[in-house]
Amino acid sequence: MEAPEQVYGVTPPMKTDLPTDAERRTTDALLEELKRQNTFESPADTAKREKVLESLRHICNAFVKHVAKTKEPKNDVLIRNAIGKVFTYGSYRLGVYGPGSDIDTLIVAPKYVLREDYFEHFPKLLVEMAPKGAITGLTVVTDAFVPIIKFEYSGISIDLIFSRIIQKQLSEDLTLQDSALLRGLDEVELRSLNGTRVTDEILALVPERSTFRKALRAIKLWAQRRAIYANIMGFPGGVAWAMLVARVCQLYPKAAASVVVNKFFLIISQWQWPHPVLLKRIESGPLPVRVWNPKIYKGDSFHLMPVITPAYPSMCATFNITRSSMTVIQRELERGFEITEKIVTGKRPWSDLFVKHTFFTSGYKYYISVIATSKTEDAHKIWSGYVESKVRMLVQKLEQHPSIALAHAFNKGYERRHKCRTSEEILQVQEGSMEFLAGPEAASESNGATDESRGNGAVKAEEPAKEQSDGGVAKDGTASATAKVDDQDKTAVKEETEDGGTSVTSPPQAMEIFTTTHYIGLELAKIFPHPKLASNLLYLSLSGADQQDAKSLDLSYQVDEFKTLCTSWQKYEEELKDVASIGVQHCRNFNLPDDVFEPGETKPQRKSAKNAPNGKKREATEQPATPTGEATAVLSRSGRLRHTGTHWDDYDDDDYDGRKLAARSTTCVGI
C-alpha cells in the first residue's frame, strides 16, 4: 500500500497533474529567456562567493576568540573552544542569486559576545584579516531596525548582521531550527535570527525546490523590471515574493515552472486581501513574544496584503505596503496574468513579461522629488539611508489627501555627486539643480539642462539669486547657506588692498556635494470640486470637457510634517544638522532629469505654447488662463503648487496677482 502524498500548506492542492510536453517546452523557453536576461551567475563568480564566505567564517572565529580573551583571559578552555557560526539567508540561501546580488549574512556567537562587542571589534578585524584593499564601502549602522554592517568584499556586496544565542559554546553542526534557541534573546536578536530561520522554512515547505527556484527567478526578474521590488519603499521584498511563489507551488505541487508562473499571476491577482498568505499554520511558541495576530493586535489588522513568515515567531513580511503600492502591485499582477495567458498558448514570447516599467516615460504627469543632500560621503551614507526609510511615510501622508488617487514611490533613489564652488550653487543643488553634476554624466545633464525645481523650464542663468534675510535664511523660511559662508565666498574672489584698490584671487575650490533623490508619481483623483484661487493652495487645474482631475491641492501640511519627521531624528540634531539637508520639490514629467531614462527611452516632451487652444502666449504680467485639457501646477517657495495656465511659475504667498517672481521653488531644510 502506497503512503499518502505529503500535503504542503494550509489547504489541499488545487491540481496534482504532471507536466505535459507542451508545458515542459514552455518551461524550457522560460529558462532560455532567463539566461538571456543574465539572471544566472557564472561558476567562477559562484566560486568567488564561496571563497568570500569561507574568509568570513575564519574572521568570525577570530572575532569570537578575541572577545573571549578580552573577557576571560585566564579561561583557556573557553578561548580554545571559542567559535562563531556564519549563516546566510535571502536570495543566496534560497539559491536564486544572480550577477551582482548581495549576500545576506548572519554571524551567530556565544552568549558572552554582545552586540556592542560586534560593532566595536568586528569591523577592525574584518579590514585587518581580509586581503589588502578587499574591503570597500564599510558602513556600520547600529541604530537600524536590524543593526547591520554593510561592505563590499572583493566586489561582492555583503550585508552582515549579528546575534548571540544563550550558549557558552557553539557546536560545529549548529542549526537554527530549534525555537528553544530563541530563549533569552532581545527583540533585535530575534529579528536577526529570523532571516535564516524563515529562509530554511520556505525551502522545507515547497514540494519541488528546483521548480520553485526557476519560478522564483522569473517572478523576481519581473518584479524588478516592473519596479515593484523593495520592501523599504512599500513593495514586497525578496522574502515576500519568495513566500508568494512558494504558496503557489504548494497549490500546484507537480506543475512545471512555466505553469507555476502563470498560476502565480492568476491566484495572487485574485487573492482576497487582507486574508493572509500562509505557508503553514501560525505556531505558538515558548517565548512571551508577539506573534502576528490581527485579532489581538490592532496594528496587525491594518496590514493590507499580509504575507506571514512561517518561522516562529511569525511576522508580516509586507507590513510596509501602502494603499498606493497595493494598487500598483495589483495592476502589475493583472498585466502579468494577461501576458502569461498568451505566453502559455504560444501567442507571445516570455520577453514580453519582463519589459521595463514606464514610471518615468509615461507613468505620470506630476512627480514629487525628495532630495537628501550632504556635504560629506560618510554623512550621506547615514542621512540618505534614513531619509529613504521615511519616504514611505510621505507617501502615506500624500495618499490621505482626497485629491490624490495614488502616490507611487519609485523603488530606488538616484545617487548623484555635484561640484559646487559657492553657497549659492550648493543651495541650487539642494533645490534639485543638475547643473553642477560631477563625473561623465555632467556633460549631458548640464548642457542646456533645466533645474528640477523650475517647472517652467527656464535656464538657471536667467534667474537671480533667492532673496535672503539677514542670517542667511530665505524669507520664505527655507534654510540656506549661512551668511558666514557667503562672506568667505566673496573674499575668496576679491580682496581690498591697502591703497584702496582690489586684487582678484583664485576662485574658491570646488566642494563635493552628495545627493540622493527619490521620485513619487502622483495620480490625481477624478473629482469635480469647485476650484478657488487662494494664495496658500497647491493648485492644479484641468478644464477638459471629458473628465477633471483634482482642482486644488495643498500639500504643504504633508510636506512640512515629513520634513519635521526627518529633521527631528536625534542623530540629525546631534551630528548631521550642519552637513545634511532635506528638500522636497515638484517636477513635471518633461522636466525629469536625463539620467532617469535609459538609452532608447523617449523622454516626455512639453507641449508647445503655440498649440494652446487660444493660440496665445501669456505674458509674464498676464493673469493666468486655464487651457482646455491641460493640467499644470507649480510648487511655490513655501512648498505649494500653483496653477499658471500653460506655464509653471513661482509666486510669493503674499503676492498672488499674476506677477511672475524670479525665486526658485524649494522646501529645503538644513545646510
Short mmCIF file of N, CA, C and O in Angstrom, two decimals, residues 39-41 45-46 49-50 91-99 101-102 217 220:
data_model
loop_
_atom_site.label_atom_id
_atom_site.label_comp_id
_atom_site.label_asym_id
_atom_site.label_seq_id
_atom_site.Cartn_x
_atom_site.Cartn_y
_atom_site.Cartn_z
N THR A 39 20.27 36.27 -15.64
CA THR A 39 19.87 36.08 -14.25
C THR A 39 20.68 34.99 -13.55
O THR A 39 20.58 34.83 -12.33
N PHE A 40 21.48 34.25 -14.31
CA PHE A 40 22.30 33.19 -13.72
C PHE A 40 23.76 33.64 -13.63
O PHE A 40 24.28 34.29 -14.54
N GLU A 41 24.40 33.26 -12.56
CA GLU A 41 25.80 33.63 -12.33
C GLU A 41 26.72 32.56 -12.90
O GLU A 41 26.38 31.36 -12.91
N ASP A 45 32.14 33.02 -10.75
CA ASP A 45 31.66 34.02 -9.80
C ASP A 45 31.06 33.36 -8.56
O ASP A 45 31.19 33.88 -7.44
N THR A 46 30.40 32.22 -8.75
CA THR A 46 29.85 31.50 -7.60
C THR A 46 30.99 31.00 -6.71
O THR A 46 30.90 31.06 -5.47
N ARG A 49 32.18 33.75 -4.53
CA ARG A 49 31.30 33.97 -3.38
C ARG A 49 31.63 32.99 -2.25
O ARG A 49 31.70 33.36 -1.08
N GLU A 50 31.83 31.73 -2.63
CA GLU A 50 32.13 30.71 -1.62
C GLU A 50 33.45 31.00 -0.93
O GLU A 50 33.60 30.78 0.28
N SER A 91 18.29 35.64 -0.93
CA SER A 91 18.41 35.05 -2.27
C SER A 91 19.55 34.04 -2.36
O SER A 91 19.44 33.04 -3.07
N TYR A 92 20.64 34.30 -1.66
CA TYR A 92 21.77 33.36 -1.74
C TYR A 92 21.38 32.01 -1.14
O TYR A 92 21.62 30.97 -1.75
N ARG A 93 20.78 32.02 0.04
CA ARG A 93 20.40 30.76 0.68
C ARG A 93 19.26 30.07 -0.07
O ARG A 93 19.19 28.84 -0.11
N LEU A 94 18.38 30.86 -0.70
CA LEU A 94 17.29 30.28 -1.48
C LEU A 94 17.80 29.68 -2.80
O LEU A 94 17.09 28.88 -3.42
N GLY A 95 18.98 30.09 -3.23
CA GLY A 95 19.54 29.57 -4.47
C GLY A 95 19.04 30.27 -5.71
O GLY A 95 18.99 29.69 -6.79
N VAL A 96 18.67 31.57 -5.57
CA VAL A 96 18.16 32.33 -6.72
C VAL A 96 18.95 33.61 -6.93
O VAL A 96 18.46 34.58 -7.49
N TYR A 97 20.19 33.61 -6.51
CA TYR A 97 21.04 34.80 -6.69
C TYR A 97 21.53 34.86 -8.13
O TYR A 97 21.54 33.86 -8.86
N GLY A 98 21.96 36.05 -8.52
CA GLY A 98 22.47 36.25 -9.86
C GLY A 98 23.65 37.19 -9.85
O GLY A 98 24.13 37.59 -8.77
N PRO A 99 24.15 37.59 -11.01
CA PRO A 99 25.28 38.51 -11.06
C PRO A 99 24.98 39.81 -10.32
O PRO A 99 23.94 40.42 -10.52
N SER A 101 24.26 40.16 -7.19
CA SER A 101 23.45 40.00 -5.98
C SER A 101 24.33 40.11 -4.74
O SER A 101 25.47 39.67 -4.74
N ASP A 102 23.75 40.69 -3.69
CA ASP A 102 24.49 40.72 -2.43
C ASP A 102 24.30 39.39 -1.70
O ASP A 102 23.51 38.54 -2.12
N ARG A 217 12.92 32.80 -9.81
CA ARG A 217 13.81 33.64 -10.64
C ARG A 217 12.99 34.48 -11.61
O ARG A 217 13.27 35.66 -11.82
N LYS A 220 11.05 37.21 -9.60
CA LYS A 220 11.98 38.25 -9.13
C LYS A 220 12.36 39.19 -10.27
O LYS A 220 12.36 40.41 -10.11
#
